[in-house]
Amino acid sequence: MEDLVIVRGIILKHAPVGDYDWVVTIFTADRGKITAFAKSARKPGGRLSGLVEPFCFGTFKLYAGKNSYTIIEADIENFFEGFRQDLEGALYGTFFLEMASFYARENNEDVELLNLLYISLKALLKESIPNKLVRCVFELRSLVIEGEYPGIPADERLLDGTKYAMDYISRTPLNKLYSFSLKEEVLDELDRVSGKYRNKFIDRPLKSLEMLETVEKS
């Protein structure tokens, strides 16, 4: 017998299946990463059309079948429409979604990581915060949440500002995480350390990162 399940989360990715359906990955607050079918969501005028796109954040009503979930309703609170006019921001955001997908596990509650993802996507849409800073914060704090953060590297001579920033990122409550700025040389050094840790802990290529780095170089 099918059970009705209500989850709160964000669409990480989707892929076409059949003639009109999507199969989507949702990062949820209490069930971790789940896969669900969105029937007729690719059909113009379908009930779920436009509601199961990447970045859509809200509440999803699902049927939990024996082997899969099926979305029957979606109440979207934030579509992150700003990314439609901001290619660079969208690439950063897509990278964050892929990172979250890497860390998230099925049936594993990860509310803090979901909250970090949400506030980081919102920070990308603020012109006052450099995208590179948002990426550093997101990457380093993700390591803290997942219990993999190695701390400030003891084998490098870092600027005092970089050390302070790393300590701030690792300890500050999420609601205050994006309330600071850095000098360019400090941000560059922080970005280098963040990249070093990414290469150490991410064991596979990230397609979104390759695209992002191509745009940054150009």
C-alpha positions as CSV (number, residue, x, y, z in Angstrom):
1,M,0.0,0.0,0.0
2,E,1.3,3.4,-0.9
3,D,2.0,6.0,1.8
4,L,1.7,9.7,1.5
5,V,4.9,11.6,2.5
6,I,5.5,15.3,2.8
7,V,9.1,16.5,2.5
8,R,10.8,19.9,2.5
9,G,13.8,20.4,0.3
10,I,15.4,21.5,-3.0
11,I,15.6,19.9,-6.4
12,L,19.3,19.1,-7.1
13,K,18.9,17.7,-10.7
14,H,16.5,16.1,-13.1
15,A,16.6,13.8,-16.1
16,P,14.0,13.0,-18.7
17,V,12.3,9.6,-18.6
18,G,9.6,8.3,-20.9
19,D,7.8,10.7,-23.1
20,Y,6.7,13.4,-20.6
21,D,8.2,12.6,-17.2
22,W,11.2,13.7,-15.2
23,V,13.1,11.7,-12.7
24,V,14.3,14.2,-10.1
25,T,16.7,14.2,-7.1
26,I,15.5,16.1,-4.1
27,F,17.7,17.0,-1.1
28,T,15.3,16.9,1.8
29,A,15.6,18.0,5.4
30,D,14.6,14.7,7.1
31,R,15.2,12.0,4.4
32,G,18.4,13.1,2.9
33,K,18.7,12.7,-0.9
34,I,15.8,10.9,-2.6
35,T,14.9,10.1,-6.1
36,A,11.3,10.6,-7.3
37,F,9.3,10.5,-10.5
38,A,7.4,13.6,-11.7
39,K,4.8,12.3,-14.1
40,S,3.9,14.6,-17.1
41,A,6.1,17.3,-15.7
42,R,7.6,17.8,-19.2
43,K,4.2,18.1,-20.8
44,P,3.0,21.7,-21.4
45,G,0.3,22.5,-18.9
46,G,1.2,19.5,-16.7
47,R,0.4,19.9,-13.0
48,L,4.1,19.7,-12.1
49,S,5.4,21.6,-15.1
50,G,8.1,24.1,-14.0
51,L,7.9,23.0,-10.4
52,V,10.6,20.3,-10.4
53,E,13.5,22.3,-12.0
54,P,16.9,22.5,-10.4
55,F,17.0,25.1,-7.6
56,C,13.2,24.8,-6.8
57,F,12.9,24.9,-3.1
58,G,9.7,24.1,-1.2
59,T,7.4,21.4,0.0
60,F,6.8,18.2,-2.0
61,K,4.0,15.7,-1.5
62,L,5.0,12.2,-2.5
63,Y,3.6,8.8,-2.8
64,A,6.1,6.3,-1.3
65,G,5.7,3.1,-3.3
66,K,7.5,-0.1,-2.7
67,N,10.6,0.9,-4.7
68,S,10.2,4.5,-5.6
69,Y,8.7,7.9,-4.8
70,T,6.2,9.8,-7.0
71,I,5.6,13.5,-6.7
72,I,2.0,14.4,-6.7
73,E,2.1,18.1,-5.5
74,A,4.8,20.8,-5.2
75,D,4.5,24.0,-3.3
76,I,7.6,26.1,-4.3
77,E,8.7,28.9,-2.0
78,N,11.7,30.0,-4.0
79,F,12.5,29.3,-7.7
80,F,15.8,31.2,-7.5
81,E,14.7,33.0,-10.7
82,G,17.6,35.4,-10.4
83,F,19.9,32.8,-11.9
84,R,18.0,33.1,-15.2
85,Q,19.6,36.5,-15.7
86,D,23.0,35.7,-14.1
87,L,25.0,33.0,-15.9
88,E,27.9,33.1,-13.6
89,G,25.7,32.9,-10.5
90,A,23.8,30.0,-12.1
91,L,27.1,28.2,-12.7
92,Y,28.2,28.7,-9.1
93,G,24.7,27.6,-7.9
94,T,24.9,24.5,-10.1
95,F,28.3,23.7,-8.5
96,F,26.7,24.0,-5.1
97,L,23.9,21.6,-6.0
98,E,26.5,19.1,-7.3
99,M,28.5,19.4,-4.1
100,A,25.4,18.9,-2.0
101,S,24.5,15.8,-4.1
102,F,28.0,14.5,-3.4
103,Y,27.7,14.8,0.4
104,A,24.0,14.0,0.8
105,R,23.0,10.4,1.5
106,E,19.7,8.6,1.2
107,N,17.6,8.3,4.4
108,N,20.2,10.4,6.3
109,E,19.0,13.6,7.9
110,D,21.2,16.5,7.0
111,V,19.3,19.7,7.9
112,E,22.4,21.8,8.4
113,L,23.8,21.1,5.0
114,L,20.4,21.8,3.4
115,N,20.2,25.1,5.3
116,L,23.8,26.0,4.2
117,L,22.9,25.2,0.6
118,Y,19.9,27.5,0.8
119,I,21.5,30.5,2.4
120,S,24.5,30.1,0.0
121,L,22.3,30.2,-3.1
122,K,20.6,33.3,-1.7
123,A,24.1,34.9,-1.1
124,L,25.0,34.3,-4.7
125,L,22.2,36.6,-5.7
126,K,23.5,39.5,-3.6
127,E,25.7,41.8,-5.6
128,S,27.5,42.9,-2.5
129,I,29.0,39.5,-1.9
130,P,31.7,38.2,-4.3
131,N,30.7,34.8,-5.8
132,K,34.2,33.5,-5.1
133,L,33.8,34.3,-1.4
134,V,30.4,32.5,-1.3
135,R,32.1,29.4,-2.9
136,C,34.9,29.4,-0.3
137,V,32.4,29.7,2.5
138,F,30.2,26.9,1.1
139,E,33.0,24.5,0.5
140,L,34.8,25.0,3.9
141,R,31.6,24.9,5.9
142,S,30.4,21.8,4.1
143,L,33.6,20.1,5.3
144,V,32.8,21.2,8.9
145,I,29.3,19.8,8.7
146,E,30.4,16.5,7.2
147,G,33.1,16.1,9.9
148,E,36.0,16.3,7.4
149,Y,37.3,19.9,8.0
150,P,41.1,19.6,8.7
151,G,41.3,23.1,10.2
152,I,43.8,25.8,9.3
153,P,46.8,24.2,7.5
154,A,49.8,24.1,9.8
155,D,52.3,23.6,7.0
156,E,51.6,26.9,5.3
157,R,52.4,30.5,6.2
158,L,49.0,32.1,5.7
159,L,47.9,35.7,6.1
160,D,46.4,36.5,9.4
161,G,43.2,37.6,7.6
162,T,43.0,34.2,6.0
163,K,43.4,32.4,9.3
164,Y,40.7,34.6,10.8
165,A,38.3,34.0,7.9
166,M,38.8,30.2,8.2
167,D,38.1,30.3,11.9
168,Y,35.0,32.5,11.3
169,I,33.6,30.2,8.6
170,S,34.1,27.1,10.7
171,R,32.4,28.5,13.9
172,T,29.9,31.2,13.1
173,P,26.1,30.4,13.1
174,L,24.7,29.9,9.6
175,N,22.5,33.0,9.8
176,K,25.6,35.2,10.3
177,L,27.9,33.3,7.9
178,Y,27.7,35.9,5.0
179,S,28.2,39.0,7.1
180,F,31.9,39.7,6.4
181,S,34.1,40.8,3.6
182,L,37.8,40.2,2.7
183,K,40.6,42.0,1.0
184,E,41.4,40.6,-2.4
185,E,44.7,39.0,-1.4
186,V,43.0,37.3,1.5
187,L,40.2,36.0,-0.7
188,D,42.7,34.7,-3.2
189,E,44.5,32.8,-0.5
190,L,41.3,31.5,1.0
191,D,40.3,30.3,-2.5
192,R,43.5,28.5,-2.9
193,V,43.2,26.7,0.4
194,S,39.6,25.8,-0.3
195,G,40.6,24.3,-3.7
196,K,43.3,22.3,-2.0
197,Y,40.8,20.8,0.4
198,R,38.4,20.1,-2.4
199,N,41.0,18.1,-4.3
200,K,41.7,16.2,-1.2
201,F,38.2,15.2,-0.2
202,I,36.2,15.1,-3.4
203,D,37.2,11.9,-5.1
204,R,35.6,12.4,-8.6
205,P,35.5,15.2,-11.2
206,L,32.7,17.7,-10.9
207,K,31.2,18.7,-14.3
208,S,29.8,21.9,-13.0
209,L,33.2,22.9,-11.6
210,E,34.8,22.4,-15.0
211,M,32.3,24.7,-16.6
212,L,32.6,27.3,-13.9
213,E,36.4,27.3,-14.2
214,T,36.2,27.8,-17.9
215,V,34.0,30.9,-17.5
216,E,36.2,32.3,-14.7
217,K,39.3,32.0,-17.0
218,S,37.5,33.8,-19.8
